[in-house]
Amino acid sequence: MSPNDKAGDTSETEYGGEAATSGDSSPRTPTHTPTHTPTRARTSTPAVTTDVPARLDRLPWSRWHWMVVIGLGTVWILDGLEVTVVGNIAGRLSEEGSGLPISSAQVTGVAAALYVAGACLGALFFGRLTDLFGRKKLFLITLAVYLAATALTAVSFSSWWFFLFRFLTGFGIGGEYAAINSAIDELIPSAYRGRVDLVINGSFWLGAIGGSLLSIVMLDTSIFPMNVGWRLTFALGVVLGLVILLVRRNVPESPRWLFIHGRGDEADRLVTSIEQQITEEKGEHLPEPDGEITIHPRKSIGFLEIGRTVFSRYRRRAVLGLALFIGQAFLYNAITFGFGAILTSFFDVSTSHTGYFFAVMAAGNFLGPLLLGKLFDTVGRRIMISGTYLLSGVLLFATAWLFAAGHLTATTLTACWCVVLFFASAGASSAYLTVSEIFPMETRAMAIAFFYAVGTAAGGISGPLVFAELTESGVAADTALAFCIGATLMCLAGLTAAFLAVRAERRSLESIASPLSTTPTT
């Protein structure tokens, strides 16, 4: 290990000055009335000392935190709804009388690829802007882009129009991942950060369940005309997004972003307001914050410094992030990319019923982060990340063997997938958690954007190229091979996590990766 790796991975200190090489010990929790020192400027240097991070991390769970979760986190439900609905309505859009001259292959091929490309580019574009201009501005702008693009998709009259606004919908969603994950991690107390982040990212599958069931109703021509039902499906996404936007307007800027960018007094006033709300709700004094951090405010960080930070100073963590994202992307594509073809080819399941099987799989995906999320904060990141990756990979190997041997039915295969994805979903969600907390504050949104773009590209571009022929060939051995490829990469990612995962549980973000603007305290 090089000196830079060691500095990046184990030598960061708590802002109170205590060594923080492990997340195994619980943080101190004083019980007396807080007497915090507001953010203040040093007269001899341009440095600023603040206890804002400590004040945010020692807050108990409250209605204010629920507002943050609902305002920021529920957008993943819309993402799941979007992706699933488009896949399910592909056949209807290609039928004569749908009002759109497009083929099923164009919907699942060209439009899907454009959505993925938009998500990758949107993540990188908005990720950079999120670090420069703040979390709040960008999580409002990205949602607005998503809403406008979805609304215009609903009124598509030509294939080029549909393609354009699928790209822009993805562009907005990609930006959401960068802006939202960075804001959530900076607003949620360290004791709850893991479980909250996992459940929020896992809520994508609630949208997938809704999309599967909604498409069954919306595509029923006895209820809605052929050229109306699919448009109403997109319109419903717009309505839900508008409700989320109304809540999101009340979510504040990240106080951590504010003090890093020289707006320490504003950060202090904001945290004081949050503390007052929570004190009134709980009816008791808050514990005293433990520690301060001293920084030199900086308006922006250049791309060169971001690159050096992520890929030189923290290169072991960069390897970890790449392994986690690529592993989960290939496992999911091995299962979900051709699940419909597998059910219809091998088990004679009607295409009109595959949505029910997918809804069951989606339920297993959501239950994983929901039920296992707390363990990432208590048992710890390293054990849980490596464990969920390895276990899901091993279980998929077992599923591949049972499938190739002809021991499964449509129902039992779906049950196997549910068990695999129960663990895989918790692991995949922890990939987003990992890259959002192990890099410095100034690079956080850009780091999330980069690893999200890599994972999305691997899943949305490489995955279909690798798995398309295997899952649609009608040969059991080919499909089993697809499962084994996904399982192998998932297991390799799990082994990587076993050695490189950072023990970030119950630790402040600043102790996991010191801000680039930090100056040593005296």
Short mmCIF file of C-alpha atoms in Angstrom, two decimals:
data_model
loop_
_atom_site.label_atom_id
_atom_site.label_comp_id
_atom_site.label_asym_id
_atom_site.label_seq_id
_atom_site.Cartn_x
_atom_site.Cartn_y
_atom_site.Cartn_z
CA MET A 1 0.00 0.00 0.00
CA SER A 2 1.40 3.43 -0.89
CA PRO A 3 1.54 6.34 1.59
CA ASN A 4 -1.28 8.02 -0.30
CA ASP A 5 -3.48 4.96 0.01
CA LYS A 6 -2.80 4.77 3.69
CA ALA A 7 -3.63 8.43 4.17
CA GLY A 8 -6.78 8.06 2.20
CA ASP A 9 -8.03 4.94 3.93
CA THR A 10 -6.94 4.90 7.55
CA SER A 11 -5.40 8.10 8.79
CA GLU A 12 -8.38 10.45 8.78
CA THR A 13 -9.29 11.76 12.21
CA GLU A 14 -12.53 12.73 13.86
CA TYR A 15 -13.16 16.46 13.87
CA GLY A 16 -12.81 16.21 17.65
CA GLY A 17 -9.23 15.05 17.19
CA GLU A 18 -9.64 11.33 18.01
CA ALA A 19 -8.26 8.68 15.69
CA ALA A 20 -10.93 7.08 13.54
CA THR A 21 -9.46 3.96 12.00
CA SER A 22 -12.52 1.82 12.60
CA GLY A 23 -16.25 2.15 12.89
CA ASP A 24 -16.52 -0.53 15.56
CA SER A 25 -16.78 1.77 18.55
CA SER A 26 -19.90 3.80 19.15
CA PRO A 27 -19.55 7.57 19.24
CA ARG A 28 -19.82 9.38 22.53
CA THR A 29 -23.27 10.78 23.24
CA PRO A 30 -23.22 13.51 25.92
CA THR A 31 -26.50 13.98 27.74
CA HIS A 32 -26.26 17.55 29.03
CA THR A 33 -27.67 20.73 27.52
CA PRO A 34 -25.80 21.76 24.35
CA THR A 35 -23.48 24.74 24.55
CA HIS A 36 -22.16 24.70 20.98
CA THR A 37 -19.92 27.39 19.60
CA PRO A 38 -21.38 28.86 16.40
CA THR A 39 -19.36 28.92 13.21
CA ARG A 40 -16.70 31.60 13.53
CA ALA A 41 -14.01 33.09 11.36
CA ARG A 42 -10.39 33.13 12.52
CA THR A 43 -8.99 36.66 12.37
CA SER A 44 -5.40 35.60 11.63
CA THR A 45 -6.19 33.28 8.72
CA PRO A 46 -9.00 32.82 6.21
CA ALA A 47 -9.81 29.51 7.90
CA VAL A 48 -13.23 28.87 9.44
CA THR A 49 -13.99 26.58 12.37
CA THR A 50 -17.41 24.97 12.61
CA ASP A 51 -19.22 22.30 14.62
CA VAL A 52 -22.04 21.96 12.05
CA PRO A 53 -21.23 18.33 11.12
CA ALA A 54 -21.17 17.26 14.78
CA ARG A 55 -24.47 19.05 15.45
CA LEU A 56 -26.15 17.29 12.51
CA ASP A 57 -24.78 13.85 13.43
CA ARG A 58 -25.95 13.94 17.06
CA LEU A 59 -29.59 14.73 16.19
CA PRO A 60 -32.22 12.10 17.11
CA TRP A 61 -34.56 10.83 14.41
CA SER A 62 -37.46 13.25 13.94
CA ARG A 63 -40.31 14.44 11.73
CA TRP A 64 -37.81 16.74 10.03
CA HIS A 65 -35.78 13.74 8.89
CA TRP A 66 -38.93 12.06 7.56
CA MET A 67 -39.58 15.19 5.51
CA VAL A 68 -36.09 14.89 4.01
CA VAL A 69 -36.61 11.20 3.21
CA ILE A 70 -40.00 11.76 1.58
CA GLY A 71 -38.92 14.86 -0.31
CA LEU A 72 -35.69 13.42 -1.65
CA GLY A 73 -35.95 9.65 -1.52
CA THR A 74 -39.31 8.90 -3.09
CA VAL A 75 -38.11 9.91 -6.56
CA TRP A 76 -36.57 6.43 -6.93
CA ILE A 77 -40.11 5.08 -6.91
CA LEU A 78 -40.74 7.18 -10.01
CA ASP A 79 -37.55 5.83 -11.61
CA GLY A 80 -38.70 2.26 -10.99
CA LEU A 81 -42.14 3.11 -12.33
CA GLU A 82 -40.64 4.67 -15.48
CA VAL A 83 -38.30 1.82 -16.36
CA THR A 84 -40.82 -0.95 -15.70
CA VAL A 85 -43.73 0.71 -17.46
CA VAL A 86 -41.76 1.31 -20.65
CA GLY A 87 -40.69 -2.32 -20.76
CA ASN A 88 -44.24 -3.53 -20.20
CA ILE A 89 -45.91 -1.22 -22.73
CA ALA A 90 -43.43 -1.94 -25.55
CA GLY A 91 -45.78 -4.41 -27.17
CA ARG A 92 -48.74 -2.03 -26.99
CA LEU A 93 -46.82 0.93 -28.46
CA SER A 94 -45.90 -1.16 -31.51
CA GLU A 95 -49.54 -2.15 -32.24
CA GLU A 96 -51.50 -0.37 -34.92
CA GLY A 97 -53.78 2.19 -33.33
CA SER A 98 -51.44 3.09 -30.47
CA GLY A 99 -50.98 6.56 -31.92
CA LEU A 100 -47.21 6.13 -32.21
CA PRO A 101 -45.42 4.70 -35.28
CA ILE A 102 -42.76 2.65 -33.49
CA SER A 103 -41.74 -1.00 -33.21
CA SER A 104 -41.35 -3.04 -30.03
CA ALA A 105 -37.64 -3.48 -30.78
CA GLN A 106 -37.23 0.29 -31.02
CA VAL A 107 -38.84 0.76 -27.60
CA THR A 108 -36.74 -1.88 -25.83
CA GLY A 109 -33.64 -1.22 -27.93
CA VAL A 110 -33.15 2.34 -29.18
CA ALA A 111 -35.32 4.08 -26.57
CA ALA A 112 -33.86 2.03 -23.72
CA ALA A 113 -30.29 2.74 -24.88
CA LEU A 114 -31.05 6.45 -25.13
CA TYR A 115 -32.54 6.43 -21.62
CA VAL A 116 -29.35 4.79 -20.30
CA ALA A 117 -27.13 7.21 -22.23
CA GLY A 118 -29.15 10.13 -20.89
CA ALA A 119 -28.83 8.82 -17.33
CA CYS A 120 -25.04 8.48 -17.63
CA LEU A 121 -24.57 11.93 -19.16
CA GLY A 122 -27.07 13.53 -16.79
CA ALA A 123 -25.29 12.10 -13.77
CA LEU A 124 -21.93 13.49 -14.89
CA PHE A 125 -23.32 16.87 -15.99
CA PHE A 126 -25.52 17.52 -12.96
CA GLY A 127 -23.04 15.88 -10.58
CA ARG A 128 -20.49 18.55 -11.40
CA LEU A 129 -23.09 21.31 -11.01
CA THR A 130 -24.23 19.84 -7.67
CA ASP A 131 -20.74 20.19 -6.22
CA LEU A 132 -20.42 23.72 -7.63
CA PHE A 133 -23.83 25.28 -6.99
CA GLY A 134 -25.34 23.28 -4.14
CA ARG A 135 -27.56 20.29 -3.51
CA LYS A 136 -30.88 22.14 -3.25
CA LYS A 137 -30.69 23.99 -6.57
CA LEU A 138 -29.82 20.84 -8.42
CA PHE A 139 -32.31 18.45 -6.79
CA LEU A 140 -35.03 20.93 -7.79
CA ILE A 141 -33.68 21.38 -11.33
CA THR A 142 -33.18 17.66 -11.99
CA LEU A 143 -36.71 16.82 -10.85
CA ALA A 144 -38.06 19.60 -13.08
CA VAL A 145 -36.16 18.13 -16.06
CA TYR A 146 -37.59 14.69 -15.30
CA LEU A 147 -41.17 16.02 -14.99
CA ALA A 148 -41.03 18.04 -18.20
CA ALA A 149 -39.50 15.19 -20.20
CA THR A 150 -42.01 12.65 -18.89
CA ALA A 151 -44.95 14.94 -19.63
CA LEU A 152 -43.71 15.45 -23.19
CA THR A 153 -43.20 11.70 -23.60
CA ALA A 154 -46.89 11.25 -22.85
CA VAL A 155 -47.84 13.35 -25.88
CA SER A 156 -45.45 11.58 -28.30
CA PHE A 157 -46.69 11.59 -31.89
CA SER A 158 -43.54 10.29 -33.64
CA SER A 159 -40.69 7.91 -32.87
CA TRP A 160 -38.08 10.71 -32.89
CA TRP A 161 -40.11 12.66 -30.32
CA PHE A 162 -40.40 9.57 -28.11
CA PHE A 163 -36.64 8.91 -28.41
CA LEU A 164 -35.70 12.52 -27.61
CA PHE A 165 -37.75 12.72 -24.44
CA ARG A 166 -36.75 9.26 -23.24
CA PHE A 167 -33.17 10.54 -23.45
CA LEU A 168 -34.09 13.70 -21.50
CA THR A 169 -36.02 11.69 -18.92
CA GLY A 170 -32.89 9.64 -18.32
CA PHE A 171 -30.85 12.84 -18.23
CA GLY A 172 -32.97 14.11 -15.34
CA ILE A 173 -32.93 10.79 -13.48
CA GLY A 174 -29.15 10.53 -13.74
CA GLY A 175 -28.82 13.99 -12.25
CA GLU A 176 -31.16 12.97 -9.44
CA TYR A 177 -28.85 10.17 -8.35
CA ALA A 178 -25.93 12.57 -7.87
CA ALA A 179 -27.86 15.42 -6.24
CA ILE A 180 -30.09 13.30 -4.01
CA ASN A 181 -27.57 10.79 -2.65
CA SER A 182 -25.11 13.55 -1.73
CA ALA A 183 -27.83 15.62 -0.02
CA ILE A 184 -29.27 12.67 1.92
CA ASP A 185 -25.93 11.55 3.28
CA GLU A 186 -25.11 15.08 4.40
CA LEU A 187 -28.45 15.63 6.15
CA ILE A 188 -29.04 12.25 7.83
CA PRO A 189 -27.33 11.57 11.23
CA SER A 190 -24.40 9.16 11.05
CA ALA A 191 -26.15 6.57 13.24
CA TYR A 192 -28.94 6.17 10.64
CA ARG A 193 -27.13 6.96 7.39
CA GLY A 194 -26.64 3.38 6.23
CA ARG A 195 -30.17 2.06 6.67
CA VAL A 196 -31.80 5.24 5.31
CA ASP A 197 -29.61 5.28 2.20
CA LEU A 198 -30.26 1.58 1.52
CA VAL A 199 -34.03 1.82 1.89
CA ILE A 200 -34.20 4.94 -0.27
CA ASN A 201 -32.20 3.38 -3.10
CA GLY A 202 -34.15 0.14 -2.69
CA SER A 203 -37.45 2.01 -3.07
CA PHE A 204 -36.82 1.85 -6.83
CA TRP A 205 -38.43 -1.58 -6.59
CA LEU A 206 -41.63 -0.20 -5.09
CA GLY A 207 -41.95 1.76 -8.30
CA ALA A 208 -41.20 -1.40 -10.28
CA ILE A 209 -44.04 -3.20 -8.50
CA GLY A 210 -46.35 -0.29 -9.19
CA GLY A 211 -45.25 -0.13 -12.82
CA SER A 212 -45.89 -3.85 -13.35
CA LEU A 213 -49.37 -3.73 -11.87
CA LEU A 214 -50.24 -0.33 -13.33
CA SER A 215 -49.40 -1.45 -16.85
CA ILE A 216 -51.83 -4.35 -16.54
CA VAL A 217 -54.67 -1.90 -15.84
CA MET A 218 -53.59 0.85 -18.23
CA LEU A 219 -53.18 -1.55 -21.16
CA ASP A 220 -56.62 -3.10 -20.68
CA THR A 221 -58.52 -1.83 -23.73
CA SER A 222 -61.83 -2.50 -21.98
CA ILE A 223 -60.88 0.31 -19.57
CA PHE A 224 -58.86 2.74 -21.72
CA PRO A 225 -58.60 3.12 -25.51
CA MET A 226 -55.42 1.70 -27.07
CA ASN A 227 -53.96 5.15 -27.79
CA VAL A 228 -54.80 6.60 -24.35
CA GLY A 229 -53.79 4.10 -21.65
CA TRP A 230 -50.03 4.26 -22.17
CA ARG A 231 -50.17 8.08 -22.26
CA LEU A 232 -52.03 8.17 -18.94
CA THR A 233 -49.33 5.96 -17.44
CA PHE A 234 -46.69 8.60 -18.13
CA ALA A 235 -49.06 11.37 -17.01
CA LEU A 236 -49.51 9.63 -13.65
CA GLY A 237 -45.74 9.76 -13.17
CA VAL A 238 -45.89 13.51 -13.71
CA VAL A 239 -48.64 13.91 -11.09
CA LEU A 240 -46.66 11.90 -8.52
CA GLY A 241 -43.55 13.92 -9.35
CA LEU A 242 -45.36 17.20 -8.77
CA VAL A 243 -46.42 16.02 -5.31
CA ILE A 244 -42.80 15.14 -4.54
CA LEU A 245 -41.69 18.56 -5.81
CA LEU A 246 -44.05 20.30 -3.37
CA VAL A 247 -42.49 18.42 -0.45
CA ARG A 248 -38.96 18.83 -1.78
CA ARG A 249 -39.27 22.62 -1.78
CA ASN A 250 -39.12 22.45 2.03
CA VAL A 251 -35.87 20.48 2.11
CA PRO A 252 -33.00 22.91 2.84
CA GLU A 253 -29.55 23.19 1.35
CA SER A 254 -26.92 20.94 2.90
CA PRO A 255 -25.30 22.87 5.79
CA ARG A 256 -22.11 20.95 5.05
CA TRP A 257 -22.05 22.32 1.51
CA LEU A 258 -22.75 25.83 2.81
CA PHE A 259 -19.80 26.06 5.21
CA ILE A 260 -17.40 24.47 2.72
CA HIS A 261 -18.36 27.25 0.29
CA GLY A 262 -17.82 30.12 2.73
CA ARG A 263 -21.42 30.48 3.92
CA GLY A 264 -20.77 29.42 7.51
CA ASP A 265 -23.19 31.86 9.13
CA GLU A 266 -26.00 30.63 6.89
CA ALA A 267 -25.13 27.02 7.77
CA ASP A 268 -25.17 27.86 11.47
CA ARG A 269 -28.60 29.55 11.26
CA LEU A 270 -30.02 26.63 9.31
CA VAL A 271 -28.80 24.01 11.80
CA THR A 272 -30.05 26.14 14.70
CA SER A 273 -33.51 26.19 13.08
CA ILE A 274 -33.46 22.40 12.67
CA GLU A 275 -32.37 21.96 16.29
CA GLN A 276 -35.22 24.16 17.50
CA GLN A 277 -37.79 22.13 15.54
CA ILE A 278 -36.49 18.85 16.92
CA THR A 279 -36.21 20.17 20.48
CA GLU A 280 -39.85 21.29 20.38
CA GLU A 281 -40.92 17.93 18.96
CA LYS A 282 -38.98 15.83 21.49
CA GLY A 283 -39.56 18.10 24.49
CA GLU A 284 -36.00 17.66 25.73
CA HIS A 285 -32.56 19.15 25.29
CA LEU A 286 -30.29 17.79 22.60
CA PRO A 287 -26.94 16.19 23.52
CA GLU A 288 -23.90 18.41 23.16
CA PRO A 289 -22.10 18.17 19.78
CA ASP A 290 -18.73 16.51 20.00
CA GLY A 291 -15.98 18.22 18.02
CA GLU A 292 -15.23 20.85 15.41
CA ILE A 293 -13.61 21.01 12.00
CA THR A 294 -11.49 23.82 10.58
CA ILE A 295 -11.51 24.50 6.85
CA HIS A 296 -10.43 27.05 4.25
CA PRO A 297 -13.63 27.81 2.27
CA ARG A 298 -13.29 27.16 -1.47
CA LYS A 299 -15.77 28.06 -4.16
CA SER A 300 -14.88 25.19 -6.47
CA ILE A 301 -12.56 22.24 -7.06
CA GLY A 302 -11.11 21.62 -10.51
CA PHE A 303 -11.54 18.40 -12.45
CA LEU A 304 -7.81 17.66 -12.17
CA GLU A 305 -7.90 17.82 -8.38
CA ILE A 306 -11.08 15.73 -8.27
CA GLY A 307 -9.39 13.10 -10.44
CA ARG A 308 -6.23 13.07 -8.31
CA THR A 309 -8.29 12.78 -5.13
CA VAL A 310 -10.50 9.90 -6.25
CA PHE A 311 -8.01 7.90 -8.32
CA SER A 312 -4.70 8.63 -6.56
CA ARG A 313 -5.22 9.51 -2.93
CA TYR A 314 -8.24 7.20 -2.63
CA ARG A 315 -7.46 4.69 -5.37
CA ARG A 316 -8.25 1.65 -3.19
CA ARG A 317 -11.69 3.12 -2.60
CA ALA A 318 -12.06 3.81 -6.33
CA VAL A 319 -11.31 0.14 -7.04
CA LEU A 320 -13.94 -0.80 -4.44
CA GLY A 321 -16.56 1.47 -6.01
CA LEU A 322 -15.93 0.13 -9.52
CA ALA A 323 -16.08 -3.48 -8.33
CA LEU A 324 -19.36 -2.97 -6.46
CA PHE A 325 -21.12 -1.18 -9.31
CA ILE A 326 -19.96 -3.49 -12.08
CA GLY A 327 -20.71 -6.63 -10.05
CA GLN A 328 -24.29 -5.67 -9.22
CA ALA A 329 -24.92 -4.39 -12.76
CA PHE A 330 -24.02 -7.72 -14.34
CA LEU A 331 -25.90 -9.81 -11.78
CA TYR A 332 -29.07 -7.80 -12.32
CA ASN A 333 -28.80 -7.97 -16.07
CA ALA A 334 -28.19 -11.71 -15.94
CA ILE A 335 -31.59 -12.08 -14.26
CA THR A 336 -33.79 -9.18 -15.29
CA PHE A 337 -32.69 -8.51 -18.87
CA GLY A 338 -34.18 -11.72 -20.23
CA PHE A 339 -36.54 -12.78 -17.46
CA GLY A 340 -39.61 -12.49 -19.70
CA ALA A 341 -38.00 -14.49 -22.52
CA ILE A 342 -36.90 -17.15 -20.04
CA LEU A 343 -40.39 -17.56 -18.61
CA THR A 344 -42.08 -17.70 -22.00
CA SER A 345 -39.46 -19.88 -23.73
CA PHE A 346 -38.88 -22.50 -21.03
CA PHE A 347 -42.13 -22.51 -19.07
CA ASP A 348 -44.77 -21.36 -21.60
CA VAL A 349 -45.81 -18.41 -19.43
CA SER A 350 -48.07 -16.02 -21.34
CA THR A 351 -46.52 -12.60 -22.03
CA SER A 352 -49.61 -11.05 -20.45
CA HIS A 353 -48.72 -12.72 -17.13
CA THR A 354 -44.99 -12.01 -16.91
CA GLY A 355 -45.79 -8.73 -15.12
CA TYR A 356 -47.08 -10.70 -12.12
CA PHE A 357 -43.81 -12.65 -11.87
CA PHE A 358 -41.81 -9.42 -12.14
CA ALA A 359 -43.88 -7.82 -9.37
CA VAL A 360 -43.00 -10.73 -7.07
CA MET A 361 -39.30 -10.36 -7.93
CA ALA A 362 -39.51 -6.62 -7.29
CA ALA A 363 -41.02 -7.25 -3.86
CA GLY A 364 -38.03 -9.43 -2.95
CA ASN A 365 -35.74 -6.64 -4.11
CA PHE A 366 -37.35 -4.06 -1.84
CA LEU A 367 -37.54 -6.32 1.21
CA GLY A 368 -33.75 -6.83 1.15
CA PRO A 369 -32.72 -3.23 1.93
CA LEU A 370 -35.77 -2.76 4.17
CA LEU A 371 -35.01 -5.73 6.45
CA LEU A 372 -31.20 -5.79 6.25
CA GLY A 373 -30.53 -2.04 6.18
CA LYS A 374 -30.16 -1.60 9.96
CA LEU A 375 -27.41 -4.23 10.03
CA PHE A 376 -25.22 -2.01 7.86
CA ASP A 377 -25.21 0.49 10.75
CA THR A 378 -24.83 -2.07 13.54
CA VAL A 379 -22.97 -5.15 12.30
CA GLY A 380 -20.94 -2.93 9.99
CA ARG A 381 -20.31 -2.01 6.36
CA ARG A 382 -17.51 -4.47 5.56
CA ILE A 383 -19.27 -7.60 6.80
CA MET A 384 -22.65 -6.69 5.34
CA ILE A 385 -21.45 -5.45 1.94
CA SER A 386 -19.15 -8.41 1.32
CA GLY A 387 -21.70 -10.81 2.80
CA THR A 388 -24.64 -9.68 0.66
CA TYR A 389 -22.55 -9.70 -2.51
CA LEU A 390 -21.03 -13.13 -1.88
CA LEU A 391 -24.26 -14.73 -0.71
CA SER A 392 -26.28 -13.48 -3.66
CA GLY A 393 -23.55 -14.67 -6.05
CA VAL A 394 -23.41 -18.14 -4.51
CA LEU A 395 -27.21 -18.42 -4.55
CA LEU A 396 -27.29 -17.46 -8.23
CA PHE A 397 -24.72 -20.19 -8.96
CA ALA A 398 -27.08 -22.64 -7.24
CA THR A 399 -30.02 -21.32 -9.24
CA ALA A 400 -28.04 -21.78 -12.46
CA TRP A 401 -27.32 -25.43 -11.59
CA LEU A 402 -30.96 -26.16 -10.72
CA PHE A 403 -32.15 -24.46 -13.90
CA ALA A 404 -29.70 -26.29 -16.17
CA ALA A 405 -30.64 -29.59 -14.55
CA GLY A 406 -34.33 -28.99 -15.25
CA HIS A 407 -35.37 -28.99 -11.59
CA LEU A 408 -37.26 -25.67 -11.67
CA THR A 409 -40.71 -24.46 -12.72
CA ALA A 410 -41.70 -20.86 -13.46
CA THR A 411 -42.83 -20.49 -9.86
CA THR A 412 -39.77 -22.06 -8.22
CA LEU A 413 -37.41 -20.18 -10.54
CA THR A 414 -39.09 -16.92 -9.55
CA ALA A 415 -38.78 -17.93 -5.90
CA CYS A 416 -35.04 -18.54 -6.40
CA TRP A 417 -34.68 -15.17 -8.08
CA CYS A 418 -36.48 -13.53 -5.15
CA VAL A 419 -34.04 -15.02 -2.63
CA VAL A 420 -31.02 -14.06 -4.74
CA LEU A 421 -32.27 -10.52 -5.23
CA PHE A 422 -33.25 -10.12 -1.56
CA PHE A 423 -29.53 -10.11 -0.75
CA ALA A 424 -28.34 -8.61 -4.05
CA SER A 425 -30.60 -5.58 -3.69
CA ALA A 426 -29.20 -4.76 -0.26
CA GLY A 427 -25.70 -5.14 -1.72
CA ALA A 428 -26.47 -3.03 -4.79
CA SER A 429 -27.99 -0.27 -2.65
CA SER A 430 -24.89 -0.35 -0.46
CA ALA A 431 -22.81 0.41 -3.56
CA TYR A 432 -24.56 3.79 -3.81
CA LEU A 433 -24.10 4.30 -0.06
CA THR A 434 -20.41 3.44 -0.30
CA VAL A 435 -19.41 5.85 -3.05
CA SER A 436 -21.47 8.64 -1.48
CA GLU A 437 -19.66 8.49 1.88
CA ILE A 438 -16.04 7.45 1.25
CA PHE A 439 -14.82 10.45 -0.75
CA PRO A 440 -14.27 14.07 0.39
CA MET A 441 -17.15 16.51 0.60
CA GLU A 442 -16.01 18.60 -2.36
CA THR A 443 -15.98 15.59 -4.71
CA ARG A 444 -19.01 13.72 -3.36
CA ALA A 445 -21.63 14.40 -6.04
CA MET A 446 -19.10 13.98 -8.86
CA ALA A 447 -17.88 10.68 -7.39
CA ILE A 448 -21.45 9.40 -7.14
CA ALA A 449 -22.07 10.50 -10.72
CA PHE A 450 -18.95 8.79 -12.05
CA PHE A 451 -19.55 5.41 -10.40
CA TYR A 452 -23.27 5.53 -11.21
CA ALA A 453 -22.44 6.25 -14.87
CA VAL A 454 -19.96 3.36 -14.98
CA GLY A 455 -22.45 0.96 -13.38
CA THR A 456 -25.32 2.13 -15.55
CA ALA A 457 -23.24 1.83 -18.71
CA ALA A 458 -22.06 -1.64 -17.74
CA GLY A 459 -25.61 -2.72 -17.02
CA GLY A 460 -27.37 -0.94 -19.85
CA ILE A 461 -24.81 -1.36 -22.64
CA SER A 462 -22.43 -4.24 -21.90
CA GLY A 463 -25.07 -6.30 -20.13
CA PRO A 464 -27.51 -6.61 -23.05
CA LEU A 465 -24.65 -7.30 -25.46
CA VAL A 466 -23.44 -10.17 -23.28
CA PHE A 467 -26.78 -11.63 -22.20
CA ALA A 468 -29.18 -11.03 -25.11
CA GLU A 469 -28.37 -14.15 -27.13
CA LEU A 470 -27.75 -16.29 -24.05
CA THR A 471 -31.13 -15.66 -22.44
CA GLU A 472 -33.14 -15.76 -25.66
CA SER A 473 -31.53 -18.79 -27.36
CA GLY A 474 -33.94 -21.28 -25.81
CA VAL A 475 -31.00 -23.43 -24.68
CA ALA A 476 -30.95 -24.03 -20.92
CA ALA A 477 -27.14 -24.20 -20.78
CA ASP A 478 -26.85 -20.75 -22.40
CA THR A 479 -29.17 -19.17 -19.85
CA ALA A 480 -27.36 -20.94 -17.02
CA LEU A 481 -24.09 -19.50 -18.38
CA ALA A 482 -25.59 -15.99 -18.21
CA PHE A 483 -26.48 -16.62 -14.56
CA CYS A 484 -22.93 -17.85 -13.87
CA ILE A 485 -21.32 -14.77 -15.45
CA GLY A 486 -23.41 -12.46 -13.25
CA ALA A 487 -22.74 -14.60 -10.18
CA THR A 488 -18.98 -14.63 -10.81
CA LEU A 489 -18.71 -10.84 -11.05
CA MET A 490 -20.90 -10.44 -7.96
CA CYS A 491 -18.65 -12.79 -5.97
CA LEU A 492 -15.50 -11.00 -7.16
CA ALA A 493 -17.02 -7.70 -5.98
CA GLY A 494 -17.83 -9.30 -2.63
CA LEU A 495 -14.24 -10.48 -2.21
CA THR A 496 -13.03 -6.98 -3.09
CA ALA A 497 -15.31 -5.54 -0.40
CA ALA A 498 -14.03 -8.06 2.15
CA PHE A 499 -10.55 -6.54 1.77
CA LEU A 500 -11.22 -2.92 0.82
CA ALA A 501 -14.60 -1.88 2.29
CA VAL A 502 -14.34 1.09 4.66
CA ARG A 503 -15.73 0.74 8.18
CA ALA A 504 -17.92 3.82 7.85
CA GLU A 505 -20.77 2.81 10.18
CA ARG A 506 -21.75 5.43 12.78
CA ARG A 507 -18.88 7.68 11.70
CA SER A 508 -19.13 11.26 10.52
CA LEU A 509 -18.55 11.86 6.83
CA GLU A 510 -15.63 14.13 7.74
CA SER A 511 -13.87 11.35 9.67
CA ILE A 512 -14.32 8.88 6.80
CA ALA A 513 -12.80 11.28 4.27
CA SER A 514 -11.53 14.68 5.42
CA PRO A 515 -12.72 17.59 3.23
CA LEU A 516 -10.04 18.84 0.84
CA SER A 517 -10.51 22.26 2.46
CA THR A 518 -9.62 20.99 5.93
CA THR A 519 -6.81 22.67 7.83
CA PRO A 520 -5.22 21.01 10.90
CA THR A 521 -6.56 22.17 14.25
CA THR A 522 -4.12 23.50 16.83
#
